[in-house]
PDB file of C-alpha atoms in Angstrom:
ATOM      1  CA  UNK Z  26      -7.856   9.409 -17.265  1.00 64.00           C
ATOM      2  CA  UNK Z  27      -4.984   9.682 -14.315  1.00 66.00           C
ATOM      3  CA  UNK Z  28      -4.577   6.438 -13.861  1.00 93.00           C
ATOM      4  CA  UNK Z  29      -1.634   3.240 -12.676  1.00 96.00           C
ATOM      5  CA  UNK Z  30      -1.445   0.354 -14.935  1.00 96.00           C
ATOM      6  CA  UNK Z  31       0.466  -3.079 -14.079  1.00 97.00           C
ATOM      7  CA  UNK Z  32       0.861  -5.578 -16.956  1.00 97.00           C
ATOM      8  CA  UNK Z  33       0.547  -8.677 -17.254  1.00 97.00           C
ATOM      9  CA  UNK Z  34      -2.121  -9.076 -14.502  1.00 96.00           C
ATOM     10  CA  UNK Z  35      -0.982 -13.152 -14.405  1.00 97.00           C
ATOM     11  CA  UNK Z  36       1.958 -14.330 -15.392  1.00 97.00           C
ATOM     12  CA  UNK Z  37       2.709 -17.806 -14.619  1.00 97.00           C
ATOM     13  CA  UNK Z  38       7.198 -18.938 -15.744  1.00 97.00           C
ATOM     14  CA  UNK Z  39       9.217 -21.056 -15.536  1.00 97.00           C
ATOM     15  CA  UNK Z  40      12.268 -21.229 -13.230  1.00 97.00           C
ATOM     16  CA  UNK Z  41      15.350 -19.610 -14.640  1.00 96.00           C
ATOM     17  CA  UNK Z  42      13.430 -17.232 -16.998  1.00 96.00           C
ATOM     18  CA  UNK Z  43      14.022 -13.663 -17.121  1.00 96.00           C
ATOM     19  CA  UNK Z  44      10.979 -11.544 -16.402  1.00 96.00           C
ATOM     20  CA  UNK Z  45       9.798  -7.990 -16.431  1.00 97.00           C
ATOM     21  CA  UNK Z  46       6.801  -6.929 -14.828  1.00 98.00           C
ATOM     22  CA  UNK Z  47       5.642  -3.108 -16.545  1.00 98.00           C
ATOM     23  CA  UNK Z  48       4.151  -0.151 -14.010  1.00 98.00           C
ATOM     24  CA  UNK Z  49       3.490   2.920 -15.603  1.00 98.00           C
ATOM     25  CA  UNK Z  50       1.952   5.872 -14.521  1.00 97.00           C
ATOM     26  CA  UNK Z  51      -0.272   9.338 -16.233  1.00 95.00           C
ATOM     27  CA  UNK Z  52      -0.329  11.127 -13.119  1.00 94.00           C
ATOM     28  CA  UNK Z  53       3.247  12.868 -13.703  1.00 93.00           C
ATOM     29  CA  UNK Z  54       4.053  11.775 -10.193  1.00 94.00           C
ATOM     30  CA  UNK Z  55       7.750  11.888  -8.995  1.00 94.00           C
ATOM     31  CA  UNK Z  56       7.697   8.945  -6.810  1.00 95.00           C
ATOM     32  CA  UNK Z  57       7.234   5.907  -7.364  1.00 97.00           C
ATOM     33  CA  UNK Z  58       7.545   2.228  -5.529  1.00 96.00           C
ATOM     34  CA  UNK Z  59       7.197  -1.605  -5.944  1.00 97.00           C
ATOM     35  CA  UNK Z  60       5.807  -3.707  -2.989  1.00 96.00           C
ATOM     36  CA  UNK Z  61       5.636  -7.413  -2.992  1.00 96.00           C
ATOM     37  CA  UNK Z  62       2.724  -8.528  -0.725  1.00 96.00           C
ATOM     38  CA  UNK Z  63       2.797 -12.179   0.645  1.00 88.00           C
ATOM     39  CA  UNK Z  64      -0.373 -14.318   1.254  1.00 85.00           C
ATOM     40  CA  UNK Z  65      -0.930 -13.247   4.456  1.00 80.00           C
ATOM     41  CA  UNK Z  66      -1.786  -9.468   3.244  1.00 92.00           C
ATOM     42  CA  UNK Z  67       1.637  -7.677   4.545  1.00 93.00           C
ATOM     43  CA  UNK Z  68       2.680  -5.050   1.928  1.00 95.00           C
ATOM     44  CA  UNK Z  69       6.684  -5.593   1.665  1.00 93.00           C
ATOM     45  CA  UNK Z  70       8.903  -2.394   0.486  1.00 94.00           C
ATOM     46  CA  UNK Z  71      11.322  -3.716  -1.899  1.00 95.00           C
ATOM     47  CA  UNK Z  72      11.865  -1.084  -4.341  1.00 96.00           C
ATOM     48  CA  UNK Z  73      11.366   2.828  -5.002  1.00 95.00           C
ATOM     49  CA  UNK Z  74      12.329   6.152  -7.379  1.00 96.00           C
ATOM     50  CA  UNK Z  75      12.079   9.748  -5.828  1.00 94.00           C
ATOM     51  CA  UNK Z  76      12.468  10.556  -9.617  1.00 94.00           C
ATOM     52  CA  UNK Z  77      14.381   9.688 -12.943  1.00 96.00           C
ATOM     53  CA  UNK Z  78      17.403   8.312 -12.557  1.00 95.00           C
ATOM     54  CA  UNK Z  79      16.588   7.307  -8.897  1.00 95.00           C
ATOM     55  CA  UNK Z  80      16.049   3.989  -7.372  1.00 96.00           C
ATOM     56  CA  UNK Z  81      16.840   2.758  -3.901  1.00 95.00           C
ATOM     57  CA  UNK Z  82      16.072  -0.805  -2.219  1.00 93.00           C
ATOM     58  CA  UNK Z  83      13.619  -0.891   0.312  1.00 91.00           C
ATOM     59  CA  UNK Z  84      13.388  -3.058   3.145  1.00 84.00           C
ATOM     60  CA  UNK Z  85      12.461  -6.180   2.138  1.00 84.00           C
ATOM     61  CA  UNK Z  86      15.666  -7.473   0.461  1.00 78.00           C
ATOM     62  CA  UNK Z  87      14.739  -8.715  -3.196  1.00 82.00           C
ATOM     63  CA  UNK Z  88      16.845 -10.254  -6.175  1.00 89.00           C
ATOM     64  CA  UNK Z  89      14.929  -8.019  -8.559  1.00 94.00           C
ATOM     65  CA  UNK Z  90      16.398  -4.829  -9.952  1.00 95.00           C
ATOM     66  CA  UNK Z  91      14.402  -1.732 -11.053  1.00 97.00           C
ATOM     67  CA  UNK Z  92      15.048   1.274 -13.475  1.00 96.00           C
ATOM     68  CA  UNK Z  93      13.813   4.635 -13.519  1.00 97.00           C
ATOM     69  CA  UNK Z  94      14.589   5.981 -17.346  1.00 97.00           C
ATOM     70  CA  UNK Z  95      11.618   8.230 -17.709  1.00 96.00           C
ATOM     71  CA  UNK Z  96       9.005   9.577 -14.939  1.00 96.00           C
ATOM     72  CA  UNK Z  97       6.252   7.545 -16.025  1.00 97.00           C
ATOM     73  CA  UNK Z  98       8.037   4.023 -16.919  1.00 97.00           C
ATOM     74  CA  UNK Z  99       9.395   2.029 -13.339  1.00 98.00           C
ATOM     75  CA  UNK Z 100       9.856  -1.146 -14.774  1.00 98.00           C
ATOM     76  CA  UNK Z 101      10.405  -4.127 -12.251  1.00 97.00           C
ATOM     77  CA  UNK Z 102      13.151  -7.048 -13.402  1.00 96.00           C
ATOM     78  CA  UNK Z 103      13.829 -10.872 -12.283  1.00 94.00           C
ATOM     79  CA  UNK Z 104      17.411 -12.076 -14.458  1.00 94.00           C
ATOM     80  CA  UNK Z 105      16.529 -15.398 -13.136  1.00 95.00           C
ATOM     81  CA  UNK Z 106      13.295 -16.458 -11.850  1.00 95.00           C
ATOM     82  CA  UNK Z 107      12.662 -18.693  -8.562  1.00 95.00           C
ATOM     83  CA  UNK Z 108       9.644 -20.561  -7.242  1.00 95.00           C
ATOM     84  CA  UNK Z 109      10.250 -18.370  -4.118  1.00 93.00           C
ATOM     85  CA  UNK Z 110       9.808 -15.011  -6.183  1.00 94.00           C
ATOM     86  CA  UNK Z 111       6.100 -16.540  -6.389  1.00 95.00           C
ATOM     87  CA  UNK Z 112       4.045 -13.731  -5.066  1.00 95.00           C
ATOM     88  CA  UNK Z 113       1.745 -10.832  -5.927  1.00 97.00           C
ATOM     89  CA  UNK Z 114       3.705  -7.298  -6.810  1.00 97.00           C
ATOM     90  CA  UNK Z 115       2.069  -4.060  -6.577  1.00 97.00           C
ATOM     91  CA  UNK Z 116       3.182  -0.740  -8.274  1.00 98.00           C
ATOM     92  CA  UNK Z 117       2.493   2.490  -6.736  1.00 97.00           C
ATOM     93  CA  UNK Z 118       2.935   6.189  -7.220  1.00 96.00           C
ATOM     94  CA  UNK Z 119       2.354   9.478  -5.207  1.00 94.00           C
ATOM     95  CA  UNK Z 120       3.691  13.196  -5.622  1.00 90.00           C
ATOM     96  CA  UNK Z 121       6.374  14.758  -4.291  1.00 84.00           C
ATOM     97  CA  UNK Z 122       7.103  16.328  -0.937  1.00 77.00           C
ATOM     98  CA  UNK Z 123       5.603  15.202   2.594  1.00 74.00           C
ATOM     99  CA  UNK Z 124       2.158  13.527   3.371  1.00 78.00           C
ATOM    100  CA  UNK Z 125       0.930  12.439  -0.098  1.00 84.00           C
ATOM    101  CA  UNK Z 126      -1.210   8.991  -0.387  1.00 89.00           C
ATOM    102  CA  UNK Z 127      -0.170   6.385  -2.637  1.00 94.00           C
ATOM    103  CA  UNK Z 128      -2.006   5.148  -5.610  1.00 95.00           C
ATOM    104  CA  UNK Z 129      -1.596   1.918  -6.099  1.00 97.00           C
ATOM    105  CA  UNK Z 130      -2.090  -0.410  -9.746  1.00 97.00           C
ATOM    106  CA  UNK Z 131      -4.082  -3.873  -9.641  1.00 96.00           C
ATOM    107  CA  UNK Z 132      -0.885  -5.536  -9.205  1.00 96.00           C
ATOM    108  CA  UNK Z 133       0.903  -8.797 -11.084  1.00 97.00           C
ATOM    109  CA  UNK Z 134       0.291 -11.676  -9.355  1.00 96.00           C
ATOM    110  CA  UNK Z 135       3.385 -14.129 -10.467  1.00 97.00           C
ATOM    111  CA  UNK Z 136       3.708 -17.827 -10.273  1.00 97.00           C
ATOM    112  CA  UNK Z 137       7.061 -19.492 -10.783  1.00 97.00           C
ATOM    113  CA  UNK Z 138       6.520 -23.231 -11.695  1.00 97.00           C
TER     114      UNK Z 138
ATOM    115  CA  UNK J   1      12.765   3.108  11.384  1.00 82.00           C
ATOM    116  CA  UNK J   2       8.937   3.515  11.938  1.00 88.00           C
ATOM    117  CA  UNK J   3       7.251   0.433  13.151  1.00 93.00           C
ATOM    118  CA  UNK J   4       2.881   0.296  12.702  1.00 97.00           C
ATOM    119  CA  UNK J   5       1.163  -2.215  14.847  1.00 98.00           C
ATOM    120  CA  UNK J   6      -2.313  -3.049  13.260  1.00 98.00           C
ATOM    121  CA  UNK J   7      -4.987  -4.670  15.912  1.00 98.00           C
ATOM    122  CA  UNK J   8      -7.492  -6.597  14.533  1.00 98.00           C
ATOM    123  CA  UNK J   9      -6.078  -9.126  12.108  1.00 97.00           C
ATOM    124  CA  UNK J  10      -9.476 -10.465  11.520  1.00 98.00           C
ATOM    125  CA  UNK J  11     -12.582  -8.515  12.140  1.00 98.00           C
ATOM    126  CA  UNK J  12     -16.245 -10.293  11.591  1.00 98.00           C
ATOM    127  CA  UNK J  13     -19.382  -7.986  11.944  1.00 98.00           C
ATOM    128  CA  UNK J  14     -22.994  -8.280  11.198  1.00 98.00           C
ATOM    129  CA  UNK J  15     -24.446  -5.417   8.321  1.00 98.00           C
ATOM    130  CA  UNK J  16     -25.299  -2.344  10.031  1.00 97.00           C
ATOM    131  CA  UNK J  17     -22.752  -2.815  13.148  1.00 98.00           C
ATOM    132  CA  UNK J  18     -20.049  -1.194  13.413  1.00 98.00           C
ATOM    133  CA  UNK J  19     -16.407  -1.446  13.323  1.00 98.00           C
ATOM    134  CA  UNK J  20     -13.247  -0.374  14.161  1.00 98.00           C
ATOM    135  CA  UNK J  21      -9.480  -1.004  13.179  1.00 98.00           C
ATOM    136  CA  UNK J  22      -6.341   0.458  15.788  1.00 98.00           C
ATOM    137  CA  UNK J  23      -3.152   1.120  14.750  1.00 98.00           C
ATOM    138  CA  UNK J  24      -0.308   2.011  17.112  1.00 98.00           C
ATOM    139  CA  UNK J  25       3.068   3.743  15.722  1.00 97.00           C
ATOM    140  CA  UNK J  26       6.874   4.224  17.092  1.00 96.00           C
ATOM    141  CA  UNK J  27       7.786   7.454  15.567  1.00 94.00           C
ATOM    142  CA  UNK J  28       6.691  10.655  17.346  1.00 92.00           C
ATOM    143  CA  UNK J  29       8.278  12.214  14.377  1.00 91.00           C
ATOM    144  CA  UNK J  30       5.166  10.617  12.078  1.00 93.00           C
ATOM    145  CA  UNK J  31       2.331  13.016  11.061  1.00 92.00           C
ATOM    146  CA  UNK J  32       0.774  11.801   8.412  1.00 93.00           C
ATOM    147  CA  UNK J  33      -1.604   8.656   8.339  1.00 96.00           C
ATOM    148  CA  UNK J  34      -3.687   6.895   5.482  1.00 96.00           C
ATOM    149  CA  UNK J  35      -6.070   4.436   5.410  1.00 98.00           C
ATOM    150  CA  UNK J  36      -6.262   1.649   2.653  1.00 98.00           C
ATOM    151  CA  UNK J  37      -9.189  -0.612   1.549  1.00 98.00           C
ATOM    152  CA  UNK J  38      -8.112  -3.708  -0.423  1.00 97.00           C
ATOM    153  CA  UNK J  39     -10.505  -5.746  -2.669  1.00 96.00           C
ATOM    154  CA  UNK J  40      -9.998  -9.131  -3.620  1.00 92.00           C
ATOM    155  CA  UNK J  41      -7.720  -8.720  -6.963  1.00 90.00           C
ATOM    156  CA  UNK J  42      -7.477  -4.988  -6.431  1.00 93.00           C
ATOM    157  CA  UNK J  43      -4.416  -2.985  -5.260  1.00 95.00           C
ATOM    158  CA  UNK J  44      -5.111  -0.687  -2.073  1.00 97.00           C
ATOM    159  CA  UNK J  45      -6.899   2.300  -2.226  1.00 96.00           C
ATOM    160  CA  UNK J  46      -6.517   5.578  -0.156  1.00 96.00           C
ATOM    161  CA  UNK J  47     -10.008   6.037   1.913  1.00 97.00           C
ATOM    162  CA  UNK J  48      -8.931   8.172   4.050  1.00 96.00           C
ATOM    163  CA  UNK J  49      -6.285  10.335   5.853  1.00 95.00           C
ATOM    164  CA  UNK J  50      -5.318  12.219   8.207  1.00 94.00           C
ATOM    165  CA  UNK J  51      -2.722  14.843   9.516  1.00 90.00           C
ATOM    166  CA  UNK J  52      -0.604  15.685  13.051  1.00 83.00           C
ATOM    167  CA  UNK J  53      -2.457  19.116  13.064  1.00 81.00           C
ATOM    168  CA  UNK J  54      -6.259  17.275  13.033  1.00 81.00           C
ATOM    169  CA  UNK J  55      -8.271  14.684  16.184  1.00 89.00           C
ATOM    170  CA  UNK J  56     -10.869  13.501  13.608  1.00 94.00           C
ATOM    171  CA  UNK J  57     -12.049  12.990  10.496  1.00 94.00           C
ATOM    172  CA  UNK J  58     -15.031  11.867   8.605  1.00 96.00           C
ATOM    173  CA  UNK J  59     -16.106  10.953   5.536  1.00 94.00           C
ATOM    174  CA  UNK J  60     -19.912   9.773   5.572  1.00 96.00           C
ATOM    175  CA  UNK J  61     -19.791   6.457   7.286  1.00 97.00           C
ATOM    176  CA  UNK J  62     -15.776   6.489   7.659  1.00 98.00           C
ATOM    177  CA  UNK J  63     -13.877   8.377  10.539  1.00 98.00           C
ATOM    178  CA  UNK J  64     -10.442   8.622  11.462  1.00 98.00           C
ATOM    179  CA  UNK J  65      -9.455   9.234  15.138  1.00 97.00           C
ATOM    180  CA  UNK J  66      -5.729  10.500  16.465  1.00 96.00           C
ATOM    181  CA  UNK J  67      -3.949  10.371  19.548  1.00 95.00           C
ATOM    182  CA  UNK J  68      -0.597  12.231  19.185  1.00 93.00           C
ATOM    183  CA  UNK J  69       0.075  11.990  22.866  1.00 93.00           C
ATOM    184  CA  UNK J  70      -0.187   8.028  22.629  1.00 94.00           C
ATOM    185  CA  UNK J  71       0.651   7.221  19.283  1.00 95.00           C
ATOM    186  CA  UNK J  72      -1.975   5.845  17.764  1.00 95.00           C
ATOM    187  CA  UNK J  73      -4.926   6.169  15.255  1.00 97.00           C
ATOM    188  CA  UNK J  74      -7.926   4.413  14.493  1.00 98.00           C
ATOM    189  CA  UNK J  75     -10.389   3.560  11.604  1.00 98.00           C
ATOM    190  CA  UNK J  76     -14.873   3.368  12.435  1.00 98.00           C
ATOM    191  CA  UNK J  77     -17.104   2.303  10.315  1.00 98.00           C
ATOM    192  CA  UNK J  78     -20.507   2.659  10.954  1.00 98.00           C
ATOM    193  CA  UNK J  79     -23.787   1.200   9.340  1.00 98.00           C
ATOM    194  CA  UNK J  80     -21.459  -1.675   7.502  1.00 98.00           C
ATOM    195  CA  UNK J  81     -22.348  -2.976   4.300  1.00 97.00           C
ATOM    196  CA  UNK J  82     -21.197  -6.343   2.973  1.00 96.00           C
ATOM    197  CA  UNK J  83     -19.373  -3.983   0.123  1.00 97.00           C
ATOM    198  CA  UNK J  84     -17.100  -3.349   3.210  1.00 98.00           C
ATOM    199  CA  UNK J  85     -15.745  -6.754   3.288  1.00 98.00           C
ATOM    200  CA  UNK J  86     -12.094  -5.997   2.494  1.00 97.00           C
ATOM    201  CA  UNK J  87      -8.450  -5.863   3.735  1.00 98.00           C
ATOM    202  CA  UNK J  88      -7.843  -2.509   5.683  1.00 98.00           C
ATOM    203  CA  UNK J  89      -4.231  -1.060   5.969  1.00 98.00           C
ATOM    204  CA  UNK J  90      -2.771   1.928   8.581  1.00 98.00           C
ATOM    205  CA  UNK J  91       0.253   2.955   7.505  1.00 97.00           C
ATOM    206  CA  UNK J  92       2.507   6.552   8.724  1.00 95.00           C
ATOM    207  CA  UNK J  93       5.036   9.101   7.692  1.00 92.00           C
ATOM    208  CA  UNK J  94       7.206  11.878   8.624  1.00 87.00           C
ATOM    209  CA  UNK J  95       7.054  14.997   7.330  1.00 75.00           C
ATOM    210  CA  UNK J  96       9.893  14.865   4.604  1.00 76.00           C
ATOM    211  CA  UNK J  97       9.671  14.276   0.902  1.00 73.00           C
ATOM    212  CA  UNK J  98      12.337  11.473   1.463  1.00 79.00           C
ATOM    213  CA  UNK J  99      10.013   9.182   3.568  1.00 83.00           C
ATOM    214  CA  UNK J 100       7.738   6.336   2.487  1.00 89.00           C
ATOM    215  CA  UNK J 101       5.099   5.051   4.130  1.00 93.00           C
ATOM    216  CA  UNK J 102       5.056   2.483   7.061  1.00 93.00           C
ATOM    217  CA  UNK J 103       1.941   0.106   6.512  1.00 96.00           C
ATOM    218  CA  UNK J 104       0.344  -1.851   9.567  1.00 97.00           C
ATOM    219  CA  UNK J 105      -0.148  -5.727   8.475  1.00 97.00           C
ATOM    220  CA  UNK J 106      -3.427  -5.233   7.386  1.00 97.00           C
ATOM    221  CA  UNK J 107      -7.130  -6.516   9.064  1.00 98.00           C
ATOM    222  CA  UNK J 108      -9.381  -8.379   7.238  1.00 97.00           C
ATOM    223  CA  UNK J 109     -12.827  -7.272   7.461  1.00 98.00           C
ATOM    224  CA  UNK J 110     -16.068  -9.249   6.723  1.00 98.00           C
ATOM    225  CA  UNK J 111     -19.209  -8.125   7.247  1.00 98.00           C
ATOM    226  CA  UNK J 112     -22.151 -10.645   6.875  1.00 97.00           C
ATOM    227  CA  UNK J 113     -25.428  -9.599   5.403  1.00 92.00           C
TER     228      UNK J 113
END
């Protein structure tokens, strides 16, 4: 089944750890993104691929870095994890071109003790 | 950039009322415009769109309106359901395969049985 998966779905660190928080994606879709989205619902842009080998920062600066090695894999990294990096990070995907939805996983929510 | 104003942040309705979400946009270059539904521990999930070239759009209870001329779009429900309770994003685009999407900051909806 096409699907989005996110793993962990909770993952609760502790400061200074190095984290990676896994998106993958069996659609074979060339774009793909990484929104952080605060308490108060707002979706925040901070990372996304056109394709492989593509990544660009989006508008919500971040401290985490992303890769972009094969289509499916868009891999989301923290060197060094903050209590402020608490939040809930959704993965998304959509195809090529102009005017496609996203699809969006279940997200990682994160808690940085 | 694009900017997406989303009017109402909260929206409380009795079952079988209905209600609507507005959205307002910046960009008379945007022409594409998606509607997300949120769950509680979900990611969004597309709903419903719509494009420059169409007024309206329905899916059994769910429409989508569009104003072109004043820039903005809107969301009815009708006959609500308490399975309707959710977050609701707008979001927009341009036309290129290089854009991302804009999202309003979301309404939350709860309907009461």
């Amino acid at each position: 089944e096409a699907d989005i998966y996110q793993t962990p779905r909770y993952l609760v660190i502790g400061t200074g750890k190095k984290i990676t928080l896994e998106c993958s994606q069996t659609m074979g879709h060339d774009k793909m993104y990484w929104y952080q989205q605060d308490p108060g619902m707002e979706l925040h842009l901070i990372h996304y691929s056109y394709g492989v080998n593509s990544t660009e920062k989006g508008d919500l600066s971040s401290e985490s870095t992303v890769s972009r090695i094969r289509t499916e894999h868009f891999p989301l990294t923290l060197e060094s994890a903050r209590p402020s990096h608490t939040s809930q990070y959704l993965c998304a995907s959509s195809e090529s071109g102009a005017g496609y939805g996203y699809t969006f996983g279940s997200g990682t929510r994160l808690t940085v003790v | 950039g694009e900017n997406v104003e989303q009017h109402p942040s909260t929206l409380s309705v009795q079952e079988g009322d209905s209600a609507v979400i507005k959205c307002t946009y910046s960009d008379s270059a945007s022409n594409y415009f998606p509607w997300y539904k949120q769950e509680l521990g979900k990611g969004p999930q597309l709903i419903i769109d719509i494009r420059s070239n169409v007024g309206e759009k329905k899916d059994q209870r769910i429409a989508v309106t569009l104003n072109k001329t004043a820039k903005h779009f809107s969301l009815h429900i009708t006959e609500t359901q308490p399975e309707d309770s959710a977050v609701y994003f707008c979001a927009a685009s341009k036309n290129s395969g290089y854009s991302t999407l804009t999202f309003g900051k979301g309404t939350m909806l709860l309907v009461s049985p």
